[in-house]
mmCIF file of C-alpha atoms in Angstrom:
data_model
loop_
_atom_site.group_PDB
_atom_site.id
_atom_site.type_symbol
_atom_site.label_atom_id
_atom_site.label_comp_id
_atom_site.label_asym_id
_atom_site.label_seq_id
_atom_site.Cartn_x
_atom_site.Cartn_y
_atom_site.Cartn_z
ATOM 1 C CA MET A 69 0.000 0.000 0.000
ATOM 2 C CA ALA A 70 1.504 3.314 -1.068
ATOM 3 C CA ILE A 71 1.460 6.157 1.415
ATOM 4 C CA SER A 72 1.206 9.661 -0.002
ATOM 5 C CA GLY A 73 2.513 12.636 1.888
ATOM 6 C CA ASP A 74 -0.268 14.804 0.485
ATOM 7 C CA SER A 75 -3.070 12.585 1.811
ATOM 8 C CA ASP A 76 -1.547 11.717 5.195
ATOM 9 C CA PRO A 77 -2.367 14.427 7.786
ATOM 10 C CA LYS A 78 0.579 13.304 9.949
ATOM 11 C CA PHE A 79 3.059 13.866 7.148
ATOM 12 C CA ILE A 80 5.036 17.105 7.336
ATOM 13 C CA ALA A 81 6.690 18.162 4.104
ATOM 14 C CA PRO A 82 10.405 18.908 4.553
ATOM 15 C CA ASP A 83 11.779 22.385 4.097
ATOM 16 C CA PRO A 84 13.597 22.325 0.717
ATOM 17 C CA ALA A 85 16.419 24.528 2.029
ATOM 18 C CA GLU A 86 16.949 22.268 5.036
ATOM 19 C CA ASN A 87 16.902 19.223 2.751
ATOM 20 C CA GLU A 88 19.725 20.689 0.675
ATOM 21 C CA SER A 89 21.819 21.352 3.785
ATOM 22 C CA VAL A 90 21.357 17.788 5.036
ATOM 23 C CA SER A 91 22.264 16.409 1.597
ATOM 24 C CA ALA A 92 25.441 18.471 1.574
ATOM 25 C CA LEU A 93 26.463 17.142 4.975
ATOM 26 C CA VAL A 94 25.784 13.551 3.945
ATOM 27 C CA VAL A 95 27.635 13.800 0.632
ATOM 28 C CA SER A 96 30.769 15.415 2.054
ATOM 29 C CA ALA A 97 32.315 15.364 5.513
ATOM 30 C CA ARG A 98 34.441 18.458 4.900
ATOM 31 C CA PRO A 99 34.589 20.530 8.133
ATOM 32 C CA GLU A 100 33.981 23.853 6.387
ATOM 33 C CA LEU A 101 30.473 22.832 5.300
ATOM 34 C CA SER A 102 29.155 23.123 8.866
ATOM 35 C CA ALA A 103 29.840 26.859 8.793
ATOM 36 C CA GLU A 104 27.531 27.254 5.795
ATOM 37 C CA THR A 105 24.519 25.767 7.571
ATOM 38 C CA THR A 106 22.259 28.298 9.258
ATOM 39 C CA SER A 107 20.508 25.840 11.545
ATOM 40 C CA PRO A 108 22.142 25.454 14.992
ATOM 41 C CA ALA A 109 20.710 21.937 15.159
ATOM 42 C CA LEU A 110 22.418 20.976 11.910
ATOM 43 C CA SER A 111 25.687 22.505 13.098
ATOM 44 C CA ARG A 112 25.543 20.389 16.250
ATOM 45 C CA LEU A 113 24.706 17.326 14.166
ATOM 46 C CA ALA A 114 27.673 18.012 11.881
ATOM 47 C CA GLU A 115 29.952 18.253 14.918
ATOM 48 C CA THR A 116 28.560 14.964 16.222
ATOM 49 C CA ALA A 117 29.140 13.332 12.840
ATOM 50 C CA ARG A 118 32.755 14.510 12.818
ATOM 51 C CA GLY A 119 33.200 13.046 16.296
ATOM 52 C CA TYR A 120 31.936 9.674 15.147
ATOM 53 C CA ALA A 121 34.124 9.828 12.041
ATOM 54 C CA ALA A 122 37.164 10.582 14.191
ATOM 55 C CA SER A 123 36.379 7.521 16.330
ATOM 56 C CA ARG A 124 36.586 5.120 13.390
ATOM 57 C CA SER A 125 40.194 4.331 14.350
ATOM 58 C CA SER A 126 42.238 4.289 17.552
ATOM 59 C CA SER A 127 43.995 7.398 18.853
ATOM 60 C CA ASN A 128 47.378 5.788 18.161
ATOM 61 C CA THR A 129 46.416 5.164 14.527
ATOM 62 C CA ARG A 130 45.175 8.741 14.139
ATOM 63 C CA LYS A 131 48.402 10.147 15.577
ATOM 64 C CA ALA A 132 50.507 7.950 13.294
ATOM 65 C CA TYR A 133 48.463 8.953 10.232
ATOM 66 C CA GLN A 134 48.742 12.648 11.100
ATOM 67 C CA SER A 135 52.505 12.316 11.449
ATOM 68 C CA ASP A 136 52.768 10.394 8.168
ATOM 69 C CA TRP A 137 50.707 12.962 6.288
ATOM 70 C CA ALA A 138 52.778 15.827 7.719
ATOM 71 C CA LEU A 139 55.934 14.069 6.517
ATOM 72 C CA PHE A 140 54.453 13.617 3.041
ATOM 73 C CA ALA A 141 53.347 17.260 2.898
ATOM 74 C CA ARG A 142 56.831 18.503 3.871
ATOM 75 C CA TRP A 143 58.428 16.198 1.296
ATOM 76 C CA CYS A 144 56.089 17.584 -1.391
ATOM 77 C CA ARG A 145 56.857 21.204 -0.499
ATOM 78 C CA ARG A 146 60.608 20.634 -0.709
ATOM 79 C CA ARG A 147 60.221 19.201 -4.200
ATOM 80 C CA GLY A 148 57.694 21.667 -5.505
ATOM 81 C CA PHE A 149 54.695 19.315 -5.543
ATOM 82 C CA ASP A 150 51.180 20.193 -4.396
ATOM 83 C CA ALA A 151 50.186 17.734 -1.683
ATOM 84 C CA SER A 152 46.547 18.781 -1.873
ATOM 85 C CA GLU A 153 46.200 17.240 -5.340
ATOM 86 C CA PRO A 154 46.189 13.406 -5.316
ATOM 87 C CA SER A 155 48.803 12.206 -7.806
ATOM 88 C CA PRO A 156 49.786 8.520 -8.084
ATOM 89 C CA GLU A 157 53.078 9.552 -9.683
ATOM 90 C CA VAL A 158 54.026 11.828 -6.763
ATOM 91 C CA VAL A 159 52.953 9.240 -4.185
ATOM 92 C CA GLY A 160 55.040 6.602 -5.991
ATOM 93 C CA LEU A 161 58.095 8.870 -5.819
ATOM 94 C CA PHE A 162 57.493 9.445 -2.100
ATOM 95 C CA LEU A 163 57.273 5.701 -1.439
ATOM 96 C CA ALA A 164 60.507 5.127 -3.368
ATOM 97 C CA SER A 165 62.196 7.913 -1.415
ATOM 98 C CA SER A 166 61.077 6.295 1.856
ATOM 99 C CA ALA A 167 62.426 2.882 0.841
ATOM 100 C CA ALA A 168 65.726 4.059 -0.627
ATOM 101 C CA GLY A 169 66.443 6.635 2.071
ATOM 102 C CA GLU A 170 66.894 9.410 -0.469
ATOM 103 C CA GLY A 171 65.815 12.664 1.150
ATOM 104 C CA LEU A 172 64.146 10.744 3.963
ATOM 105 C CA VAL A 173 65.298 8.377 6.688
ATOM 106 C CA LYS A 174 65.160 4.865 5.269
ATOM 107 C CA ALA A 175 61.928 3.235 6.453
ATOM 108 C CA ALA A 176 60.832 -0.363 6.946
ATOM 109 C CA VAL A 177 58.277 -1.863 4.584
ATOM 110 C CA SER A 178 55.607 -1.887 7.302
ATOM 111 C CA THR A 179 56.199 1.831 7.892
ATOM 112 C CA ILE A 180 55.943 2.584 4.168
ATOM 113 C CA GLU A 181 52.666 0.647 3.955
ATOM 114 C CA ARG A 182 51.309 2.641 6.884
ATOM 115 C CA ARG A 183 52.358 5.902 5.203
ATOM 116 C CA LEU A 184 50.514 4.877 2.053
ATOM 117 C CA ALA A 185 47.421 4.079 4.128
ATOM 118 C CA ALA A 186 47.681 7.480 5.828
ATOM 119 C CA ILE A 187 47.930 9.300 2.494
ATOM 120 C CA THR A 188 45.029 7.332 1.009
ATOM 121 C CA THR A 189 42.829 7.924 4.065
ATOM 122 C CA THR A 190 43.602 11.642 4.167
ATOM 123 C CA TYR A 191 42.721 12.132 0.504
ATOM 124 C CA SER A 192 39.496 10.128 0.901
ATOM 125 C CA SER A 193 38.463 12.164 3.942
ATOM 126 C CA ALA A 194 39.004 15.353 1.931
ATOM 127 C CA GLY A 195 36.705 14.084 -0.800
ATOM 128 C CA THR A 196 39.515 13.656 -3.346
ATOM 129 C CA PRO A 197 40.263 9.908 -3.425
ATOM 130 C CA LEU A 198 43.676 8.709 -4.528
ATOM 131 C CA PRO A 199 43.577 5.974 -7.219
ATOM 132 C CA ARG A 200 45.592 3.542 -5.122
ATOM 133 C CA GLN A 201 45.463 0.794 -7.764
ATOM 134 C CA ASP A 202 47.332 2.963 -10.253
ATOM 135 C CA ARG A 203 50.454 1.215 -11.520
ATOM 136 C CA HIS A 204 52.689 4.078 -10.292
ATOM 137 C CA ILE A 205 51.746 2.978 -6.761
ATOM 138 C CA THR A 206 51.168 -0.778 -7.097
ATOM 139 C CA ASP A 207 54.337 -1.449 -9.093
ATOM 140 C CA VAL A 208 56.519 0.604 -6.752
ATOM 141 C CA MET A 209 55.069 -1.077 -3.661
ATOM 142 C CA ALA A 210 55.489 -4.539 -5.206
ATOM 143 C CA GLY A 211 59.149 -3.781 -5.887
ATOM 144 C CA ILE A 212 59.686 -2.407 -2.384
ATOM 145 C CA ARG A 213 58.161 -5.518 -0.807
ATOM 146 C CA ARG A 214 60.213 -7.838 -3.017
ATOM 147 C CA ARG A 215 63.507 -6.096 -2.342
ATOM 148 C CA HIS A 216 63.190 -4.924 1.246
ATOM 149 C CA ALA A 217 60.546 -7.067 3.004
ATOM 150 C CA ARG A 218 61.758 -9.148 5.944
ATOM 151 C CA PRO A 219 60.020 -11.617 8.236
ATOM 152 C CA PRO A 220 58.058 -9.796 10.961
ATOM 153 C CA ARG A 221 59.995 -9.281 14.202
ATOM 154 C CA GLN A 222 57.953 -10.987 16.872
ATOM 155 C CA LYS A 223 58.349 -10.228 20.537
ATOM 156 C CA GLU A 224 59.495 -13.032 22.814
ATOM 157 C CA ALA A 225 56.677 -14.868 24.570
ATOM 158 C CA LEU A 226 56.813 -14.522 28.357
ATOM 159 C CA LEU A 227 55.601 -17.623 30.171
ATOM 160 C CA ALA A 228 54.061 -17.879 33.640
ATOM 161 C CA GLU A 229 57.384 -18.478 35.398
ATOM 162 C CA ASP A 230 58.806 -15.414 33.656
ATOM 163 C CA ILE A 231 55.924 -13.234 34.847
ATOM 164 C CA LEU A 232 56.412 -14.408 38.443
ATOM 165 C CA ALA A 233 60.107 -13.580 38.245
ATOM 166 C CA MET A 234 59.296 -10.154 36.818
ATOM 167 C CA ILE A 235 56.773 -9.149 39.483
ATOM 168 C CA ALA A 236 59.295 -10.187 42.130
ATOM 169 C CA THR A 237 61.502 -7.277 40.991
ATOM 170 C CA LEU A 238 58.823 -4.666 41.731
ATOM 171 C CA PRO A 239 58.805 -2.575 44.937
ATOM 172 C CA ASN A 240 56.016 -2.975 47.480
ATOM 173 C CA ASP A 241 54.674 0.564 47.066
ATOM 174 C CA LEU A 242 51.757 2.012 45.106
ATOM 175 C CA ARG A 243 53.738 2.113 41.878
ATOM 176 C CA GLY A 244 54.819 -1.477 42.372
ATOM 177 C CA LEU A 245 51.281 -2.623 43.176
ATOM 178 C CA ARG A 246 49.965 -0.927 40.053
ATOM 179 C CA ASP A 247 52.661 -2.425 37.818
ATOM 180 C CA ARG A 248 52.175 -5.874 39.347
ATOM 181 C CA ALA A 249 48.477 -5.722 38.477
ATOM 182 C CA ILE A 250 49.303 -4.549 34.947
ATOM 183 C CA LEU A 251 51.620 -7.496 34.272
ATOM 184 C CA LEU A 252 49.337 -10.149 35.750
ATOM 185 C CA VAL A 253 46.104 -8.816 34.227
ATOM 186 C CA GLY A 254 47.768 -8.219 30.863
ATOM 187 C CA PHE A 255 49.158 -11.752 30.803
ATOM 188 C CA ALA A 256 46.062 -13.577 32.118
ATOM 189 C CA GLY A 257 43.750 -11.591 29.843
ATOM 190 C CA GLY A 258 45.982 -11.802 26.787
ATOM 191 C CA LEU A 259 45.467 -8.063 26.377
ATOM 192 C CA ARG A 260 47.085 -5.553 24.077
ATOM 193 C CA ARG A 261 48.839 -2.738 25.907
ATOM 194 C CA SER A 262 46.164 -0.214 24.822
ATOM 195 C CA GLU A 263 43.488 -2.594 26.111
ATOM 196 C CA ILE A 264 45.196 -2.719 29.508
ATOM 197 C CA THR A 265 45.489 1.029 29.978
ATOM 198 C CA GLY A 266 42.077 1.676 28.387
ATOM 199 C CA LEU A 267 40.209 -0.107 31.200
ATOM 200 C CA ASP A 268 37.768 1.783 33.414
ATOM 201 C CA CYS A 269 36.271 0.747 36.733
ATOM 202 C CA GLY A 270 32.857 0.471 35.080
ATOM 203 C CA PRO A 271 31.045 1.077 31.787
ATOM 204 C CA ASP A 272 30.444 4.577 30.393
ATOM 205 C CA GLN A 273 32.682 6.346 32.904
ATOM 206 C CA THR A 274 35.096 8.195 30.588
ATOM 207 C CA THR A 275 35.046 9.282 26.963
ATOM 208 C CA ASP A 276 38.404 7.673 26.119
ATOM 209 C CA SER A 277 37.608 4.295 27.652
ATOM 210 C CA GLY A 278 38.553 1.114 25.827
ATOM 211 C CA GLY A 279 36.750 -1.230 28.204
ATOM 212 C CA TRP A 280 35.711 -1.842 31.784
ATOM 213 C CA ILE A 281 36.072 -4.378 34.589
ATOM 214 C CA GLU A 282 33.671 -6.175 36.897
ATOM 215 C CA ILE A 283 35.057 -8.232 39.771
ATOM 216 C CA VAL A 284 32.897 -11.225 40.723
ATOM 217 C CA LYS A 285 33.317 -14.215 43.021
ATOM 218 C CA ASP A 286 35.157 -16.419 40.535
ATOM 219 C CA GLY A 287 37.320 -13.736 38.997
ATOM 220 C CA ALA A 288 37.095 -10.627 36.849
ATOM 221 C CA LEU A 289 35.007 -9.968 33.759
ATOM 222 C CA LEU A 290 36.420 -7.479 31.278
ATOM 223 C CA GLY A 291 34.484 -5.813 28.486
ATOM 224 C CA ILE A 292 37.116 -5.008 25.872
ATOM 225 C CA ARG A 293 36.753 -2.879 22.761
ATOM 226 C CA GLY A 294 39.442 -4.379 20.554
ATOM 227 C CA LYS A 295 40.358 -4.335 16.887
ATOM 228 C CA THR A 296 37.639 -6.865 16.033
ATOM 229 C CA GLY A 297 34.918 -5.163 18.104
ATOM 230 C CA TRP A 298 33.681 -5.765 21.635
ATOM 231 C CA ARG A 299 34.502 -9.008 23.405
ATOM 232 C CA GLN A 300 34.265 -10.307 26.956
ATOM 233 C CA VAL A 301 37.424 -11.539 28.624
ATOM 234 C CA GLU A 302 37.306 -13.811 31.666
ATOM 235 C CA ILE A 303 40.194 -13.723 34.131
ATOM 236 C CA GLY A 304 39.859 -16.434 36.749
ATOM 237 C CA ARG A 305 41.450 -16.354 40.166
ATOM 238 C CA GLY A 306 44.923 -17.863 40.451
ATOM 239 C CA SER A 307 46.188 -20.736 42.546
ATOM 240 C CA SER A 308 47.762 -18.381 45.111
ATOM 241 C CA GLU A 309 47.582 -14.704 46.066
ATOM 242 C CA ARG A 310 51.134 -14.235 44.805
ATOM 243 C CA SER A 311 50.207 -15.233 41.262
ATOM 244 C CA CYS A 312 46.534 -14.205 41.195
ATOM 245 C CA PRO A 313 45.793 -11.363 38.745
ATOM 246 C CA VAL A 314 42.395 -10.678 40.341
ATOM 247 C CA HIS A 315 43.933 -10.334 43.804
ATOM 248 C CA ALA A 316 46.587 -7.998 42.386
ATOM 249 C CA LEU A 317 43.868 -5.915 40.760
ATOM 250 C CA GLU A 318 41.758 -5.785 43.931
ATOM 251 C CA THR A 319 44.798 -4.753 45.994
ATOM 252 C CA TRP A 320 45.687 -1.930 43.612
ATOM 253 C CA LEU A 321 42.130 -0.613 43.474
ATOM 254 C CA LYS A 322 41.748 -0.727 47.260
ATOM 255 C CA LEU A 323 45.098 0.754 48.327
ATOM 256 C CA GLY A 324 45.178 3.169 45.417
ATOM 257 C CA ARG A 325 41.600 4.268 46.234
ATOM 258 C CA VAL A 326 40.593 3.885 42.618
ATOM 259 C CA ALA A 327 36.823 3.477 42.374
ATOM 260 C CA HIS A 328 35.788 5.428 39.272
ATOM 261 C CA GLY A 329 37.358 6.245 35.933
ATOM 262 C CA PRO A 330 40.643 4.833 34.631
ATOM 263 C CA VAL A 331 41.873 1.713 36.421
ATOM 264 C CA PHE A 332 45.562 2.263 35.723
ATOM 265 C CA ARG A 333 46.738 5.811 36.344
ATOM 266 C CA ARG A 334 49.872 7.895 36.373
ATOM 267 C CA MET A 335 51.663 8.539 39.629
ATOM 268 C CA ALA A 336 51.528 12.146 40.841
ATOM 269 C CA THR A 337 55.015 13.665 40.862
ATOM 270 C CA LYS A 338 54.402 16.300 43.522
ATOM 271 C CA ASN A 339 53.090 14.326 46.492
ATOM 272 C CA GLY A 340 53.864 10.756 45.460
ATOM 273 C CA GLY A 341 50.177 9.931 45.231
ATOM 274 C CA ILE A 342 48.028 8.885 42.285
ATOM 275 C CA SER A 343 47.041 11.161 39.440
ATOM 276 C CA PRO A 344 43.507 11.057 37.986
ATOM 277 C CA ASP A 345 45.039 10.838 34.495
ATOM 278 C CA ARG A 346 45.036 7.596 32.516
ATOM 279 C CA LEU A 347 48.353 5.820 32.134
ATOM 280 C CA GLY A 348 49.770 5.815 28.596
ATOM 281 C CA ASP A 349 50.046 2.473 26.826
ATOM 282 C CA LYS A 350 53.770 2.946 26.193
ATOM 283 C CA HIS A 351 54.302 2.428 29.911
ATOM 284 C CA VAL A 352 53.293 -1.218 29.474
ATOM 285 C CA ALA A 353 56.012 -1.787 26.868
ATOM 286 C CA ARG A 354 58.621 -0.113 29.066
ATOM 287 C CA LEU A 355 57.460 -2.054 32.128
ATOM 288 C CA VAL A 356 57.674 -5.412 30.360
ATOM 289 C CA LYS A 357 61.128 -4.632 28.984
ATOM 290 C CA GLN A 358 62.574 -3.308 32.259
ATOM 291 C CA THR A 359 61.255 -6.063 34.511
ATOM 292 C CA ALA A 360 62.245 -8.808 32.044
ATOM 293 C CA LEU A 361 65.809 -7.500 32.038
ATOM 294 C CA LYS A 362 65.881 -7.174 35.841
ATOM 295 C CA ALA A 363 64.564 -10.720 36.212
ATOM 296 C CA GLY A 364 67.373 -12.034 34.011
ATOM 297 C CA ILE A 365 65.113 -13.556 31.380
ATOM 298 C CA ARG A 366 67.088 -14.781 28.349
ATOM 299 C CA SER A 367 70.331 -13.991 30.135
ATOM 300 C CA ASP A 368 72.101 -16.151 27.542
ATOM 301 C CA LEU A 369 71.927 -13.196 25.144
ATOM 302 C CA PRO A 370 73.711 -9.822 25.207
ATOM 303 C CA GLU A 371 71.693 -7.142 26.979
ATOM 304 C CA LYS A 372 71.072 -5.140 23.795
ATOM 305 C CA GLU A 373 69.543 -8.169 22.095
ATOM 306 C CA ARG A 374 67.529 -9.030 25.192
ATOM 307 C CA ALA A 375 66.053 -5.531 25.347
ATOM 308 C CA ALA A 376 64.813 -5.825 21.768
ATOM 309 C CA LEU A 377 63.050 -9.125 22.489
ATOM 310 C CA PHE A 378 60.440 -7.877 24.941
ATOM 311 C CA GLY A 379 57.435 -5.589 24.652
ATOM 312 C CA GLY A 380 53.722 -5.353 25.307
ATOM 313 C CA HIS A 381 52.914 -8.213 22.909
ATOM 314 C CA SER A 382 55.120 -10.512 24.983
ATOM 315 C CA LEU A 383 52.189 -10.809 27.409
ATOM 316 C CA ARG A 384 49.669 -11.848 24.711
ATOM 317 C CA ALA A 385 52.101 -14.250 23.116
ATOM 318 C CA GLY A 386 52.905 -15.651 26.550
ATOM 319 C CA LEU A 387 49.315 -16.526 27.341
ATOM 320 C CA ALA A 388 48.836 -18.142 23.933
ATOM 321 C CA SER A 389 52.033 -20.161 24.364
ATOM 322 C CA SER A 390 51.406 -21.142 27.994
ATOM 323 C CA ALA A 391 47.758 -22.171 27.978
ATOM 324 C CA GLY A 392 47.576 -25.843 27.079
ATOM 325 C CA ILE A 393 43.872 -25.735 26.235
ATOM 326 C CA ASP A 394 41.720 -25.871 23.140
ATOM 327 C CA GLU A 395 42.862 -23.331 20.577
ATOM 328 C CA ALA A 396 39.359 -21.896 20.228
ATOM 329 C CA HIS A 397 39.406 -20.691 23.851
ATOM 330 C CA VAL A 398 42.709 -18.884 23.311
ATOM 331 C CA GLN A 399 41.439 -17.364 20.073
ATOM 332 C CA ARG A 400 38.331 -16.021 21.807
ATOM 333 C CA GLN A 401 40.325 -14.628 24.755
ATOM 334 C CA LEU A 402 42.771 -12.805 22.488
ATOM 335 C CA GLY A 403 40.019 -11.568 20.190
ATOM 336 C CA HIS A 404 41.544 -12.939 17.005
ATOM 337 C CA ALA A 405 39.389 -13.133 13.883
ATOM 338 C CA SER A 406 41.103 -16.340 12.723
ATOM 339 C CA ALA A 407 42.803 -19.385 14.230
ATOM 340 C CA GLU A 408 45.802 -18.722 11.990
ATOM 341 C CA MET A 409 46.482 -15.445 13.789
ATOM 342 C CA THR A 410 46.308 -17.236 17.152
ATOM 343 C CA ARG A 411 48.859 -19.795 15.970
ATOM 344 C CA ARG A 412 51.313 -16.989 15.248
ATOM 345 C CA TYR A 413 51.209 -16.172 18.951
ATOM 346 C CA GLN A 414 51.757 -19.743 20.111
ATOM 347 C CA ARG A 415 55.505 -19.514 19.779
ATOM 348 C CA ARG A 416 57.476 -21.585 22.247
ATOM 349 C CA ARG A 417 54.645 -24.073 22.723
ATOM 350 C CA GLU A 418 54.533 -24.957 19.024
ATOM 351 C CA ARG A 419 58.265 -25.308 18.396
ATOM 352 C CA PHE A 420 59.097 -28.851 17.268
ATOM 353 C CA ARG A 421 55.774 -30.072 18.646
ATOM 354 C CA VAL A 422 55.537 -32.123 15.477
ATOM 355 C CA ASN A 423 58.854 -33.485 14.196
ATOM 356 C CA LEU A 424 58.302 -33.954 10.481
ATOM 357 C CA THR A 425 61.884 -35.129 10.058
ATOM 358 C CA LYS A 426 61.273 -38.224 12.196
ATOM 359 C CA ALA A 427 57.793 -38.629 10.831
ATOM 360 C CA ALA A 428 59.276 -38.809 7.340
ATOM 361 C CA GLY A 429 61.608 -41.634 8.441
ATOM 362 C CA LEU A 430 64.912 -39.835 9.079
#
């Protein structure tokens, strides 16, 4: 049954001028369009839309893309190119310059791919898409990958005994209690470093939250907003208070008097107390590296090599390598979209688990 606006008394015909303004906002997300709208309601809606658009990626990704675009813009200015005009030829030259180290610091293939993504995203957001499949880009990138690509450098997996040795190096003060909880929760939850520091004491408490915690009788439930969307992470209680991540978390929250907002916070420099500000995720990488070195993990290697082995992903890889359970449970805990990605994290556990040499008869 067709419904006509003319015959329906509840139907209100739209204002043609307002319709045009809405269409303009939908077609293009350029910031300057909001200034042309005369309706305060539409201006607020445009601001809201920009906020949602800005939230499409993590803050770390946005910062990296902004830095990459700034580098590209400076490179263009020095060579007389107009960065505002998308040109596959110019982008191809920039990628080659990044790989060869001519006029720029020589970059890894992964960095060059991120720079290309940043350039493509910036042009698309401005309403002037870059033809990324142009041969000036695809051929150059294929050559860069072929000549310069190397196997990905994976962080060393830290197992349960390593974590216990690491937390033993921490002082018994507020900073030590916080860092102990970070290591144990990060390991038991298989969390990324941004997922650790993004936790709040409850849902909808801060605007920059990446998740929240709920402590129950059997452990802690974490709602995590990860790369693949929201997931629930279960962290059960440990076999002893010394190794229990939930007990470490409860102790930090109680003695640190943290009841609302960010779970893991900076330490105040003036009075030695706790700041209300959220801890940065880089602290997790530094903490893992420093405590692993202090605990003497992989002491068979020179210190410089040891320092390069450890980082925030050592906790995720450690859980995947330590937990001798069905792979599907590990995949769900880590929030991986595929089992293949989970297997990349199961490092020490999978080494020589199947000896094909002997199986073949040698």
